[in-house]
mmCIF file of C-alpha atoms and ligand atoms in Angstrom:
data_model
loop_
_atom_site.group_PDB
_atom_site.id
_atom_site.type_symbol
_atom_site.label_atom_id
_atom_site.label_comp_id
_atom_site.label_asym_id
_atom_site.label_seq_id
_atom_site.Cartn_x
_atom_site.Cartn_y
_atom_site.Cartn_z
ATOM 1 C CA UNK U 10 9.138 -46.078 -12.404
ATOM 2 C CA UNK U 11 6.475 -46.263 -14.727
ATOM 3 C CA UNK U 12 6.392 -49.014 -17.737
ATOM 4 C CA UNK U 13 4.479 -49.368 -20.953
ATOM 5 C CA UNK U 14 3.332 -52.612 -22.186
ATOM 6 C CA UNK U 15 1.696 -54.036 -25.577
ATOM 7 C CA UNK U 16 -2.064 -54.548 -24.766
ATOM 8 C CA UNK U 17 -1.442 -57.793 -26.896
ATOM 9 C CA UNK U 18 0.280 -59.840 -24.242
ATOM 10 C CA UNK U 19 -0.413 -58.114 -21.007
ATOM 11 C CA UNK U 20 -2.463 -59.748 -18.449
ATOM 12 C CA UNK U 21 -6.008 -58.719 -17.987
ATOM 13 C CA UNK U 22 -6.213 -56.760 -14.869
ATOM 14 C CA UNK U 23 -4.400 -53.814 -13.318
ATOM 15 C CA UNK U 24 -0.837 -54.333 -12.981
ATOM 16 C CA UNK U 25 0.172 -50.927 -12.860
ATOM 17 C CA UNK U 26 1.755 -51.055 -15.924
ATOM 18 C CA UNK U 27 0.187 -48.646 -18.510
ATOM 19 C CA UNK U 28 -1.232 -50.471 -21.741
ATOM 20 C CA UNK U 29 -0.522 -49.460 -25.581
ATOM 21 C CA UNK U 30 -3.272 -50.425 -27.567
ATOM 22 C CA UNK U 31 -3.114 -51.012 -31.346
ATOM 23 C CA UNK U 32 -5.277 -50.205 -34.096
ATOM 24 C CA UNK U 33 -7.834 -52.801 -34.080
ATOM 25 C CA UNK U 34 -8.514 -52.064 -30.258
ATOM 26 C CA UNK U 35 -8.612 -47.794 -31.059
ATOM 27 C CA UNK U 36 -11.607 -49.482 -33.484
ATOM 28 C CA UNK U 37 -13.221 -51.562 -30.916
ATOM 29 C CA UNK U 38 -12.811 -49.036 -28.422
ATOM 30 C CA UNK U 39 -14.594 -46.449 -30.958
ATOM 31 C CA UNK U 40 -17.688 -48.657 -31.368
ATOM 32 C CA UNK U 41 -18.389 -49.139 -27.953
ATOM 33 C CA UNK U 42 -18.039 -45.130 -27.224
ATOM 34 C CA UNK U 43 -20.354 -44.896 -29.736
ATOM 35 C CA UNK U 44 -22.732 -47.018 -28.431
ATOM 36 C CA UNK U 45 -22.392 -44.865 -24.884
ATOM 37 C CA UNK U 46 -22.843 -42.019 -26.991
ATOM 38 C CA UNK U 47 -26.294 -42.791 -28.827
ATOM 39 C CA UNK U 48 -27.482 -43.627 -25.068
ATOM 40 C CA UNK U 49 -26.686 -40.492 -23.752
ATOM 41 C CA UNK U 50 -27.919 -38.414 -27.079
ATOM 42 C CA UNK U 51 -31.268 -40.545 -26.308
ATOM 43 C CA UNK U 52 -31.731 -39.631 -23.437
ATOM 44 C CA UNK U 53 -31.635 -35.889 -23.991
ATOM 45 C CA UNK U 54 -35.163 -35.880 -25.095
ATOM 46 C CA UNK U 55 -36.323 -37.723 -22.196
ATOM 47 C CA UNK U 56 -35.395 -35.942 -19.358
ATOM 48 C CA UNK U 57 -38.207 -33.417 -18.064
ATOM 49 C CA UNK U 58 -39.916 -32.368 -14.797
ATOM 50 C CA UNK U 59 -41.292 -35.961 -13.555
ATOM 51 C CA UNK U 60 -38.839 -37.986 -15.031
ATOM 52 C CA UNK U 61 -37.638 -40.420 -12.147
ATOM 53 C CA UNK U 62 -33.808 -41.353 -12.385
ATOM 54 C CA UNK U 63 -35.346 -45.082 -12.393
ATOM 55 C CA UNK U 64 -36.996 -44.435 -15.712
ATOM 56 C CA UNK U 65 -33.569 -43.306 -16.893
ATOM 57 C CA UNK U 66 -31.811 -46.489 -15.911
ATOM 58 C CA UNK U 67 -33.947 -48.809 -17.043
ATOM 59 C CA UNK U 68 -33.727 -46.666 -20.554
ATOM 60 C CA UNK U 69 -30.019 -47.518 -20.098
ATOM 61 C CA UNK U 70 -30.561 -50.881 -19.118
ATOM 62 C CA UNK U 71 -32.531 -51.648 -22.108
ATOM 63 C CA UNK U 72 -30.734 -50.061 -24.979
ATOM 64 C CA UNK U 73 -27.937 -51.946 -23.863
ATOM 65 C CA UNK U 74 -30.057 -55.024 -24.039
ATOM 66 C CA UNK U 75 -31.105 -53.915 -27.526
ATOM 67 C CA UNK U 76 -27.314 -53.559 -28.560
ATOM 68 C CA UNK U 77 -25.742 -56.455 -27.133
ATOM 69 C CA UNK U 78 -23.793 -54.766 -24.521
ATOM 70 C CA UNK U 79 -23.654 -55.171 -20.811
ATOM 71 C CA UNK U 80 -23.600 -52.066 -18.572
ATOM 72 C CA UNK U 81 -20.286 -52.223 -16.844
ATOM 73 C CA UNK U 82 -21.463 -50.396 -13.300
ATOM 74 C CA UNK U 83 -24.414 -53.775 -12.988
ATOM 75 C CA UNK U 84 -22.929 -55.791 -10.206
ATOM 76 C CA UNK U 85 -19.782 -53.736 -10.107
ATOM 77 C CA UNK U 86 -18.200 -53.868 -6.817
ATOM 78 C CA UNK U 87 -21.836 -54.213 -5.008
ATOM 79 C CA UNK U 88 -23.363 -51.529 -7.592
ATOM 80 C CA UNK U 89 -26.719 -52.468 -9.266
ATOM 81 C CA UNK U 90 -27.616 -50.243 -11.357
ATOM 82 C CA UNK U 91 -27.214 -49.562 -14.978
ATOM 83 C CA UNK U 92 -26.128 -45.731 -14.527
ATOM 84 C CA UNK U 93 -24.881 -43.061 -12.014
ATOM 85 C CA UNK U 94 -27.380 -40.504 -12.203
ATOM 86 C CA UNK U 95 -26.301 -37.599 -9.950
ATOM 87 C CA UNK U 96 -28.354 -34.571 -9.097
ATOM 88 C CA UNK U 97 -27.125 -30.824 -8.101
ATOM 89 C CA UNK U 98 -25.061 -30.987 -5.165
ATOM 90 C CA UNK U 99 -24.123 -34.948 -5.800
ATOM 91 C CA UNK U 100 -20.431 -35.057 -7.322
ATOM 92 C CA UNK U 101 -20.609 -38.628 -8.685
ATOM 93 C CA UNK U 102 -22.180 -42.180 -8.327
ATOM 94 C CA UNK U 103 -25.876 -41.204 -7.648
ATOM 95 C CA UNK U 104 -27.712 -43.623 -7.744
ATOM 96 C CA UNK U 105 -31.213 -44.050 -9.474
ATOM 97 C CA UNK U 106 -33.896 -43.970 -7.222
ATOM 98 C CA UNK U 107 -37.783 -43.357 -7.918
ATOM 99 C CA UNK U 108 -37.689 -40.046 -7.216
ATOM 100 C CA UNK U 109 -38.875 -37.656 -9.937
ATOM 101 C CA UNK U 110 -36.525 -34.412 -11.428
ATOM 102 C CA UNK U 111 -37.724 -31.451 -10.527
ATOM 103 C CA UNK U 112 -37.815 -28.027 -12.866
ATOM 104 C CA UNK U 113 -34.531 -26.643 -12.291
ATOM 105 C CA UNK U 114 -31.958 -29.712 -11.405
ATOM 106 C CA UNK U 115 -29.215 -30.429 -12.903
ATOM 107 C CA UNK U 116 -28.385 -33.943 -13.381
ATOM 108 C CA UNK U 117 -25.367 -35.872 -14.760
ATOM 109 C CA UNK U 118 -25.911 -39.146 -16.086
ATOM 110 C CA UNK U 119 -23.027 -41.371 -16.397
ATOM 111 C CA UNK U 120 -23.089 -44.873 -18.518
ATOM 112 C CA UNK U 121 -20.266 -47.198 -19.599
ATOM 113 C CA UNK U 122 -21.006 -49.844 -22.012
ATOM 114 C CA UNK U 123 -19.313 -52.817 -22.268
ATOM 115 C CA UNK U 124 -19.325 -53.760 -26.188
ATOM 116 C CA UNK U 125 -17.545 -56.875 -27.621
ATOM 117 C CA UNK U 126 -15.397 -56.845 -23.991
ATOM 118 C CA UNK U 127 -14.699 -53.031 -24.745
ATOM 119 C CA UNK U 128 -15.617 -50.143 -22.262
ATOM 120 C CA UNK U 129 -16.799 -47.138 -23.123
ATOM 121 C CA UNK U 130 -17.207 -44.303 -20.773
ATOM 122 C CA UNK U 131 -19.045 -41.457 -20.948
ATOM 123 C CA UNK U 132 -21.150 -39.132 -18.843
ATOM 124 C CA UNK U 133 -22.930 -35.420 -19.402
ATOM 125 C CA UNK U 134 -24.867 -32.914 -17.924
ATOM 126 C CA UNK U 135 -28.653 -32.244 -18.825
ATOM 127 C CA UNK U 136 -30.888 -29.366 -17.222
ATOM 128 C CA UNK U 137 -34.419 -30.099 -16.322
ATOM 129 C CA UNK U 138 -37.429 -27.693 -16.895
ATOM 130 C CA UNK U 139 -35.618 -24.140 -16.543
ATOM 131 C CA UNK U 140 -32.002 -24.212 -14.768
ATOM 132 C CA UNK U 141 -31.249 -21.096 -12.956
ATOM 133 C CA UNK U 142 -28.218 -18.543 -14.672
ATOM 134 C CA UNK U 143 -25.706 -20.078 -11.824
ATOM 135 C CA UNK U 144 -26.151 -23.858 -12.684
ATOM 136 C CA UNK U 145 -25.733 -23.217 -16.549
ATOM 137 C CA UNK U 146 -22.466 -21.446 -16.089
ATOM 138 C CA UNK U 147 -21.114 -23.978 -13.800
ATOM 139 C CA UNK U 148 -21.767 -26.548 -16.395
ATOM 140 C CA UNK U 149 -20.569 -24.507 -19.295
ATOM 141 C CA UNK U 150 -17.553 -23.551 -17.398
ATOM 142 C CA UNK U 151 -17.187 -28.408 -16.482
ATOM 143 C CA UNK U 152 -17.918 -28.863 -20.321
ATOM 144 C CA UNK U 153 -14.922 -26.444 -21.217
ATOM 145 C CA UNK U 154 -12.745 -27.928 -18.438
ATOM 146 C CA UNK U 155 -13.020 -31.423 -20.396
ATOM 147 C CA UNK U 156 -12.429 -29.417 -23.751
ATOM 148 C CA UNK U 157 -9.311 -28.305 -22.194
ATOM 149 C CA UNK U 158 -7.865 -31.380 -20.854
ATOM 150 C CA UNK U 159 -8.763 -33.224 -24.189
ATOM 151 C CA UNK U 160 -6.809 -30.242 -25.601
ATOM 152 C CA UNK U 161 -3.559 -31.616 -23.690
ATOM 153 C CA UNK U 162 -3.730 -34.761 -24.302
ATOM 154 C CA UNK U 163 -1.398 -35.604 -26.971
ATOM 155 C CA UNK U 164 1.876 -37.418 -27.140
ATOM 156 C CA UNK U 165 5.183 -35.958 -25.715
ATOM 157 C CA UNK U 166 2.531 -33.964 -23.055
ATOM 158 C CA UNK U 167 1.884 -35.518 -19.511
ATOM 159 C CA UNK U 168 -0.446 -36.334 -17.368
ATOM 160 C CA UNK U 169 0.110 -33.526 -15.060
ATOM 161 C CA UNK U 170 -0.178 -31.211 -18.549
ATOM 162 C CA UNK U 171 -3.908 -32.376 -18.621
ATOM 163 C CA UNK U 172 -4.519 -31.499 -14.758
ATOM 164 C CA UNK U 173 -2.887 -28.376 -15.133
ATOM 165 C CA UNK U 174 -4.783 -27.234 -18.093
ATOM 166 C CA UNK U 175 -8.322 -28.075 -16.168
ATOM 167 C CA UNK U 176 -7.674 -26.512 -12.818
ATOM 168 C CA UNK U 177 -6.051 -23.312 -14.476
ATOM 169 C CA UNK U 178 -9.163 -22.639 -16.236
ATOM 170 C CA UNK U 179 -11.435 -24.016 -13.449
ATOM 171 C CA UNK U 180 -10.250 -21.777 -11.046
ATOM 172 C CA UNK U 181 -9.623 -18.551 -12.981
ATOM 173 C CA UNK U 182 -12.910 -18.681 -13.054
ATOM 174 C CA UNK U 183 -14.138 -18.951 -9.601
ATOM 175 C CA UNK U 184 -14.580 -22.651 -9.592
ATOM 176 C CA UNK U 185 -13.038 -25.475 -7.673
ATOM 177 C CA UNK U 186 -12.036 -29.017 -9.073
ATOM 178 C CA UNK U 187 -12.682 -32.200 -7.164
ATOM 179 C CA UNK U 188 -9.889 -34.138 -6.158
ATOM 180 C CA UNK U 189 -11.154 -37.331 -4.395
ATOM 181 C CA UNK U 190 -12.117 -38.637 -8.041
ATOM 182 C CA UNK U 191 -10.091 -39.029 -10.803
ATOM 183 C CA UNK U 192 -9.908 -40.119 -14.673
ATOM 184 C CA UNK U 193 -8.491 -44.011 -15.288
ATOM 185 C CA UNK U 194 -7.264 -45.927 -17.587
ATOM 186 C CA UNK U 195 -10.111 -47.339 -19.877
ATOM 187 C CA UNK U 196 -10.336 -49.912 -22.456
ATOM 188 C CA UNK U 197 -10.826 -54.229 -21.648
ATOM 189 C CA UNK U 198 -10.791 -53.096 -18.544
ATOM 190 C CA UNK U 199 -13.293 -50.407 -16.946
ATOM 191 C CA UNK U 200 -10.558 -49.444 -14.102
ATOM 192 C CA UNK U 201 -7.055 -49.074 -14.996
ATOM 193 C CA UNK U 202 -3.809 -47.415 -14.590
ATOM 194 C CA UNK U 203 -2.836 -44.588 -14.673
ATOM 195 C CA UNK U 204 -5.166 -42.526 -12.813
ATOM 196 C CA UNK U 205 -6.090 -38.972 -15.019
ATOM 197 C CA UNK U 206 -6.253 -36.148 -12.382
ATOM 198 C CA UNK U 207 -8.037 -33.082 -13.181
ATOM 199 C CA UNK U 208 -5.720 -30.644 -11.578
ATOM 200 C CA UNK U 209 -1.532 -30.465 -11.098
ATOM 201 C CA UNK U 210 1.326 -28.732 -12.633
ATOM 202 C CA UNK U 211 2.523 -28.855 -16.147
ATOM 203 C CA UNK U 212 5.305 -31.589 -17.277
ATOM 204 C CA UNK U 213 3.979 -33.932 -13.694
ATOM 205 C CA UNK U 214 2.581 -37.494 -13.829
ATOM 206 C CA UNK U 215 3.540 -39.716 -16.918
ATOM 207 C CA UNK U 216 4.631 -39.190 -19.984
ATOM 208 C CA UNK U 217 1.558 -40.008 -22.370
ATOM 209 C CA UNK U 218 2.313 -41.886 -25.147
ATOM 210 C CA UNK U 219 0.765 -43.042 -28.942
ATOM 211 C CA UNK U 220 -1.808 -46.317 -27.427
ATOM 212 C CA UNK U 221 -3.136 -44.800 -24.393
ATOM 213 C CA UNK U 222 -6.555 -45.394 -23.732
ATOM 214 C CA UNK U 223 -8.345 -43.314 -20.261
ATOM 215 C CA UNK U 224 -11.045 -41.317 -19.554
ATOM 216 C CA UNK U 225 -10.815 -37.263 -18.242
ATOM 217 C CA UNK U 226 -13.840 -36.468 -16.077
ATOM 218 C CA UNK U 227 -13.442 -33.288 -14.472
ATOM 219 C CA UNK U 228 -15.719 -33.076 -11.331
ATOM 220 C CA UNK U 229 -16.051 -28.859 -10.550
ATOM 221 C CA UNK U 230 -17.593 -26.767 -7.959
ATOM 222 C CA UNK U 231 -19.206 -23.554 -7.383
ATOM 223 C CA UNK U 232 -17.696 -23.674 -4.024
ATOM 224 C CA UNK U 233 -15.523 -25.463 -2.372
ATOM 225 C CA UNK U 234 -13.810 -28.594 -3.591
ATOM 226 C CA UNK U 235 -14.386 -30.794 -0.521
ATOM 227 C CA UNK U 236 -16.825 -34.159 -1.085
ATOM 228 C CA UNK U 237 -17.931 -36.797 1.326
ATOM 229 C CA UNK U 238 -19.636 -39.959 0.490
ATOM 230 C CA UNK U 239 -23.173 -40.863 2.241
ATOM 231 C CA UNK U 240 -23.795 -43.854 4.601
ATOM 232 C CA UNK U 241 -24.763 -45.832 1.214
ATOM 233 C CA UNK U 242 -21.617 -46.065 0.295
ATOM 234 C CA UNK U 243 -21.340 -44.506 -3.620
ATOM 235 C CA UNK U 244 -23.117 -41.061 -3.132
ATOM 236 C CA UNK U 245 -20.495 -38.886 -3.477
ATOM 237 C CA UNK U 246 -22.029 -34.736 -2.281
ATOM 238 C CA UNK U 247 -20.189 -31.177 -2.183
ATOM 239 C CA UNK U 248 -19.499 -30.697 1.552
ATOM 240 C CA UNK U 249 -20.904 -27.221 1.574
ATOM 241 C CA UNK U 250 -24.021 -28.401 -0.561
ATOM 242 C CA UNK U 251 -22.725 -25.971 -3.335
ATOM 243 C CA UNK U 252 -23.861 -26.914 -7.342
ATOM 244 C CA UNK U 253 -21.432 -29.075 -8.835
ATOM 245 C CA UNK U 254 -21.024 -30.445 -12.747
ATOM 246 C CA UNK U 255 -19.198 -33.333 -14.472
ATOM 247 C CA UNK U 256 -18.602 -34.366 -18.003
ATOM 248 C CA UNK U 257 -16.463 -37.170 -19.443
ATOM 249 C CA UNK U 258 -15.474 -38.633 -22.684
ATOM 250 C CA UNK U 259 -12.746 -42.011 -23.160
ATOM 251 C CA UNK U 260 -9.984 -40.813 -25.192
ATOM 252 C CA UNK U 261 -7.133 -42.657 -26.726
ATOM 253 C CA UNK U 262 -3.416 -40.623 -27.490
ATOM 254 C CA UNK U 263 -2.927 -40.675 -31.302
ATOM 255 C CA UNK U 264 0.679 -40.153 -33.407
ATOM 256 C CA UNK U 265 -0.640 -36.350 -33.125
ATOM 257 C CA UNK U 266 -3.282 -35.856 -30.316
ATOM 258 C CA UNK U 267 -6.414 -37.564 -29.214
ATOM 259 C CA UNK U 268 -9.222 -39.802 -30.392
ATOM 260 C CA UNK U 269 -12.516 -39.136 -28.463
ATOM 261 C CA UNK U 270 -14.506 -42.265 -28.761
ATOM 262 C CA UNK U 271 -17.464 -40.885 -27.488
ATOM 263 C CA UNK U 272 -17.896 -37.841 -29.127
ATOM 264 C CA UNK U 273 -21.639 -37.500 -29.884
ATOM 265 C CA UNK U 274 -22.935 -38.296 -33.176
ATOM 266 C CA UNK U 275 -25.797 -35.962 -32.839
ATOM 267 C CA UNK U 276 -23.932 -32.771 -31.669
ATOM 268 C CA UNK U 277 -24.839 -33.461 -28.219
ATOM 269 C CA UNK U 278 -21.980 -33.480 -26.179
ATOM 270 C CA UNK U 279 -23.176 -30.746 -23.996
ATOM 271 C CA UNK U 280 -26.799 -31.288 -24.165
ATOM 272 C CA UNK U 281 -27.476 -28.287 -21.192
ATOM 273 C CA UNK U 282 -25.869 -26.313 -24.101
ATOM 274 C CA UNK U 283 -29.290 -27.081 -26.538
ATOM 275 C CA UNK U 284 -31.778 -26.957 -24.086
ATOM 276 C CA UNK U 285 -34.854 -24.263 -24.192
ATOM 277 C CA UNK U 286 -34.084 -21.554 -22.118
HETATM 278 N N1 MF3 F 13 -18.616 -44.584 -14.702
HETATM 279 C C1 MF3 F 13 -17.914 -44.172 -13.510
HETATM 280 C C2 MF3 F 13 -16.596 -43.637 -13.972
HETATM 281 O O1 MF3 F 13 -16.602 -42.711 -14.716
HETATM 282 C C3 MF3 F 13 -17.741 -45.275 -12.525
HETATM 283 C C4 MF3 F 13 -18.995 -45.666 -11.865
HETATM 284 S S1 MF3 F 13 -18.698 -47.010 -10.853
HETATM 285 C C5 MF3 F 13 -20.172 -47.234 -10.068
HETATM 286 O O2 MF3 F 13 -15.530 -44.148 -13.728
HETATM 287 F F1 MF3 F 13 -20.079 -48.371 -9.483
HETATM 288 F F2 MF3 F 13 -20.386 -46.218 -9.257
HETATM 289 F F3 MF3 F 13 -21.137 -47.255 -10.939
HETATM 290 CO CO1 CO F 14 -14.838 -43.066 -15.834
HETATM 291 CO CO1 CO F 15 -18.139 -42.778 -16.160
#
């Protein structure tokens, strides 16, 4: 059975009970999406042919530096880097290396800031150089995935209402949705319960409720939904190699929907979407 606790007085670290923030947290937790959010509108500018995912993490690395905040993936469970930076056929948790993009990839870049002991968690796509007609549809089809799911989440809904709406969509239109990663709870912790997943039936899951804070991050293929993880340990690819998009925003359930705390300020929230073509 599920339980709901006051953030207040709960222990810090994953109980399985699911936390109700207040107020002053919803605030916190808005300043720190925000400062995930300027990162990531930053970086649209900076991404070209050349660009090495290295340069982009040490971008990360610094801004945070410049803003007082810690990124949360640095020394997280044996992680050290600053970003997840994960190109074409990777699903999630590339890591930045010194090679350099190439005209045509498609690369998501994923950052979490911790601000003021607040999390916020955010990742988008961004084309390089030219992407072909396939790539930009699978990402406009990702980014309206995560519309949809935001769409569900509001009070009296479930979780399994957010899957549902995702995976409906995904796959009426000839996608597939990723089901080895999921969404989490978010907030003073970067892990937490309940686990958001991006595909199920309506009225499944938990109830969500006013003081919820998690992320939605909807991982979708062009083929088939099927992912292994290479001998490093984090890179997470398609099996069949197929193209594959993610986007993500940390939310929190209002009295009469959603908060997105990391809604760009700069209109950026799909930046493939603004790219020369
Ligand atoms: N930011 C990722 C998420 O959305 C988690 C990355 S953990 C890392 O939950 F260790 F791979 F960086
Ligand atoms: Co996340
Ligand atoms: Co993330």
């Amino acid at each position: 059975m599920v339980t709901y606790i006051d953030a207040e007085t709960a222990p810090l670290k994953n109980t399985g009970q699911i936390r109700l923030y207040g107020p002053k947290d919803f605030e916190a937790m808005h300043r720190a999406g925000q400062l995930t959010a300027r990162c990531l509108d930053a970086l649209a500018a900076r991404i070209r042919p050349g660009t090495t995912t290295q340069e982009i993490d040490d971008f990360v690395f610094a801004f945070g530096e410049e803003h007082n905040a810690i990124p949360a993936t640095l020394n997280y469970r044996g992680y050290t880097k600053s970003s997840c930076t994960s190109i074409n056929h990777v699903v999630c948790h590339g890591i930045p290396n010194e090679k350099p993009l190439k005209d045509g990839d498609i690369v998501n870049i994923d950052v979490t800031f911790i601000l003021d002991g607040w999390h916020g968690d955010s990742s988008r796509m961004y084309t390089v150089g030219r992407p072909k007609r396939a790539a930009e549809r699978l990402i406009e089809v990702t980014y309206e995935s995560l519309l949809r799911g935001i769409e569900a989440a509001r009070p009296g809904n479930t979780t399994g209402d957010i899957g549902a709406a995702i995976q409906s969509y995904v796959e009426a239109e000839r996608c597939s949705v990723v089901r080895d990663f999921c969404g989490h709870g978010v907030g003073r912790l970067f892990h937490d319960m309940p686990n958001i997943l991006h595909y199920g039936r309506p009225g499944e899951g938990i109830e969500l409720r006013p003081g919820m804070i998690f992320t939605i991050e909807p991982m979708v293929n062009l083929g088939r939904p099927h992912v292994k993880v290479l001998s490093d340990g984090w890179t997470a690819v398609t099996r069949d190699r197929s193209l594959t998009a993610q986007f993500e925003h940390s939310v929190g359930i209002t009295e009469t929907g959603c908060e997105i705390f990391t809604l760009s300020p700069a209109g950026l929230d799909n930046p493939a979407a603004h790219a020369p073509s």
